[in-house]
Structures are given as C-alpha cells and as structure tokens.
Short mmCIF file of C-alpha atoms in Angstrom, two decimals:
data_model
loop_
_atom_site.label_atom_id
_atom_site.label_comp_id
_atom_site.label_asym_id
_atom_site.label_seq_id
_atom_site.Cartn_x
_atom_site.Cartn_y
_atom_site.Cartn_z
CA MET H 180 59.68 118.38 168.62
CA ALA H 181 56.62 115.67 168.01
CA ASP H 182 54.66 115.56 164.56
CA THR H 183 51.74 117.94 165.46
CA ALA H 184 50.24 117.85 162.08
CA ALA H 185 47.21 115.64 161.34
CA THR H 186 48.58 114.41 157.65
CA THR H 187 49.11 110.82 157.80
CA GLU H 188 46.59 108.13 156.70
CA LEU H 189 46.54 104.78 158.11
CA VAL H 190 46.41 102.30 155.76
CA ILE H 191 46.12 98.33 155.81
CA THR H 192 45.82 95.64 154.16
CA ARG H 193 44.94 92.24 155.14
CA VAL H 194 43.51 88.51 153.90
CA PHE H 195 40.79 87.12 155.69
CA ASP H 196 40.04 83.43 155.36
CA ALA H 197 36.85 83.80 155.35
CA PRO H 198 34.48 85.33 152.33
CA ARG H 199 33.90 88.54 151.75
CA GLU H 200 30.25 88.66 152.96
CA LEU H 201 31.20 87.33 156.04
CA VAL H 202 33.53 89.61 156.85
CA TYR H 203 31.32 92.85 155.60
CA ARG H 204 28.77 91.27 158.07
CA ALA H 205 30.99 91.58 160.52
CA PHE H 206 31.56 94.57 160.22
CA THR H 207 27.71 95.69 159.83
CA ASP H 208 26.37 93.78 162.33
CA PRO H 209 25.56 94.54 165.96
CA ASP H 210 26.60 91.16 167.67
CA GLN H 211 28.97 90.22 165.55
CA LEU H 212 30.77 93.51 166.01
CA ALA H 213 30.62 93.32 170.09
CA GLN H 214 32.14 90.76 169.79
CA TRP H 215 35.65 91.92 168.54
CA PHE H 216 36.22 95.44 168.16
CA GLY H 217 38.80 96.92 170.23
CA PRO H 218 41.98 95.85 170.99
CA VAL H 219 42.74 93.35 172.91
CA GLY H 220 41.96 94.11 176.70
CA PHE H 221 39.14 96.64 175.19
CA SER H 222 35.61 95.23 174.79
CA VAL H 223 32.88 96.81 173.10
CA PRO H 224 29.48 96.24 175.20
CA ARG H 225 26.80 94.87 172.69
CA ASP H 226 23.99 97.57 174.06
CA THR H 227 26.13 99.80 172.89
CA VAL H 228 26.20 98.32 169.33
CA ASP H 229 23.68 100.21 167.00
CA ILE H 230 24.57 100.14 163.53
CA ASP H 231 22.32 101.38 160.18
CA ALA H 232 24.39 100.54 157.29
CA ARG H 233 23.22 102.82 154.26
CA VAL H 234 23.94 106.01 152.95
CA GLY H 235 23.12 108.82 155.81
CA GLY H 236 23.49 106.27 158.51
CA HIS H 237 25.11 104.77 161.26
CA GLN H 238 27.86 103.12 163.33
CA ARG H 239 27.35 103.95 166.94
CA PHE H 240 29.24 101.90 170.12
CA THR H 241 31.12 102.72 172.94
CA MET H 242 34.51 100.76 173.24
CA VAL H 243 35.66 100.05 176.82
CA SER H 244 39.19 99.19 179.11
CA ASP H 245 38.44 95.57 180.31
CA HIS H 246 40.95 97.00 183.36
CA ASP H 247 39.64 100.31 184.55
CA PRO H 248 35.69 100.18 183.19
CA ALA H 249 35.28 104.20 183.26
CA MET H 250 38.18 104.05 180.20
CA SER H 251 36.21 104.58 177.67
CA SER H 252 35.65 105.47 173.78
CA THR H 253 32.53 106.25 171.70
CA VAL H 254 31.98 106.18 168.48
CA ASN H 255 29.47 107.69 166.55
CA ALA H 256 29.59 107.53 162.41
CA THR H 257 27.47 108.69 159.19
CA PHE H 258 28.25 106.45 156.66
CA THR H 259 28.22 108.16 153.08
CA GLU H 260 29.18 105.33 150.60
CA VAL H 261 27.51 101.48 151.32
CA VAL H 262 27.86 98.89 148.48
CA GLU H 263 26.81 95.75 150.57
CA ASN H 264 29.67 92.92 150.46
CA GLU H 265 32.28 95.43 149.33
CA LEU H 266 32.45 98.80 150.73
CA LEU H 267 31.89 101.30 153.79
CA VAL H 268 32.78 104.58 154.19
CA GLY H 269 32.01 107.25 156.99
CA THR H 270 32.88 109.79 158.79
CA GLU H 271 33.27 110.58 162.98
CA THR H 272 34.06 113.53 164.68
CA ALA H 273 36.49 113.35 167.59
CA GLU H 274 34.81 113.38 171.40
CA GLY H 275 37.33 113.14 173.84
CA VAL H 276 39.69 111.16 172.40
CA PRO H 277 43.12 111.58 174.18
CA GLY H 278 45.96 113.62 171.80
CA VAL H 279 42.87 115.02 169.49
CA ALA H 280 41.55 118.40 169.39
CA GLU H 281 37.35 118.72 169.78
CA GLY H 282 35.55 118.11 166.44
CA THR H 283 38.69 116.29 164.44
CA VAL H 284 36.64 114.74 161.55
CA PHE H 285 38.01 111.35 160.46
CA SER H 286 37.29 109.93 157.63
CA LEU H 287 37.23 105.68 157.31
CA ARG H 288 37.32 103.49 154.32
CA VAL H 289 36.77 100.15 153.86
CA GLU H 290 36.90 97.72 151.62
CA PHE H 291 35.84 94.25 151.03
CA HIS H 292 37.59 92.39 147.79
CA ASP H 293 37.07 88.45 146.64
CA GLU H 294 40.02 86.49 146.75
CA ASP H 295 39.17 82.84 146.05
CA GLY H 296 37.21 82.41 148.58
CA ARG H 297 39.01 84.66 150.67
CA THR H 298 38.21 88.31 151.43
CA ARG H 299 41.22 91.57 151.18
CA LEU H 300 40.68 93.70 152.91
CA VAL H 301 41.81 97.13 153.07
CA LEU H 302 41.04 100.05 155.42
CA ARG H 303 41.88 103.81 154.73
CA GLN H 304 41.79 106.19 158.56
CA GLY H 305 42.66 109.19 158.52
CA PRO H 306 43.78 111.88 158.77
CA TYR H 307 46.31 111.81 161.95
CA THR H 308 49.58 112.91 163.98
CA ALA H 309 52.30 110.46 162.99
CA GLU H 310 51.77 109.74 166.35
CA MET H 311 48.48 108.25 166.03
CA GLU H 312 48.92 106.88 163.52
CA GLY H 313 51.00 103.89 165.06
CA MET H 314 48.62 103.93 167.65
CA ALA H 315 45.22 103.24 165.54
CA ARG H 316 47.41 100.48 163.72
CA ALA H 317 48.28 98.66 166.52
CA GLY H 318 44.53 98.96 167.47
CA TRP H 319 43.06 97.29 164.35
CA LEU H 320 45.53 94.98 164.02
CA SER H 321 45.41 94.00 167.46
CA SER H 322 41.20 94.18 166.93
CA PHE H 323 41.40 91.72 163.59
CA GLY H 324 43.12 89.09 165.41
CA LYS H 325 40.22 89.01 167.56
CA LEU H 326 37.99 89.31 163.80
CA ASP H 327 40.22 86.15 163.01
CA THR H 328 39.00 84.02 166.08
CA LEU H 329 35.29 85.50 165.46
CA LEU H 330 35.53 84.12 161.14
CA ALA H 331 37.39 80.85 162.66
CA GLY H 332 34.39 79.82 164.61
#
C-alpha cells in the first residue's frame, strides 16, 4: 500500500566549494538560477525567472523538460524570511504538480553556513509523501551537481 500522507520533510545538507555569498547569489540572481536549477534533463528559461528576495517578495520560474517542452512545472513561491547570505524561507502552493493535490502548501527553508570559505547548505522542504520526498531529493541533488559546475566556473 502506498504512503499517501504528506508527512515527510525532505532534509539535505550539502557543502559547496564556494563562499556562502556566491551560493546565496546563485539562489537569488535570476541569471544564475536559470543556469543551474532543475535536474539534468530540465532547464529554466531565463525569461521565466523573476526573483524579489525580500520578505513578502517572490520567486517565480518555469522548469521545462529538454526532451518534451510541453512537460513543464511552474514555481510560484513567496518569501516569508530573508537574511542576506544566510537564510531563505518561503512557501509555495502546488499547481499542476503530478501526484500532489491542488492547493497543497509546501515550505522551503535554505540555510547558508560559512565553513572556512566553503558553504554548508541545509535545505528543508515539505511536507511530502515518502514517494514524492524521494523524487524531490533526486531533483535537488541533480540540480546541485549543476550548481557545483556553475560555482566552479
């Protein structure tokens, strides 16, 4: 029997070989976000990205399948807490997400910690069903591989 209760929080801790100011900027600068967000096989067209990184501000963009452009997912999140170079917290209401009830509210918390010139990022997102948590984890880890490449450039 499948777990249909959305009670699981996704938690990922990842160290990036870049100062936290650069990692934070990759999340808040539309040009950079368009270069790394989305798992391999998906891209974010720059003209879909709009970010206003302040309390009450927003993060909006569309992730599109490279193989089937008709397959896309829109993100429309609102920031509830913002501390420059340290913290981004927000909520997003699900719209058209396969396997997720319309109107489901997800939270996202991204912490940026300095680790001797590198950045320890702690990401929390949910609630998810166990199945959706696994898919979200895979998506973030694939995206973070693309972010590693961007930060190394």
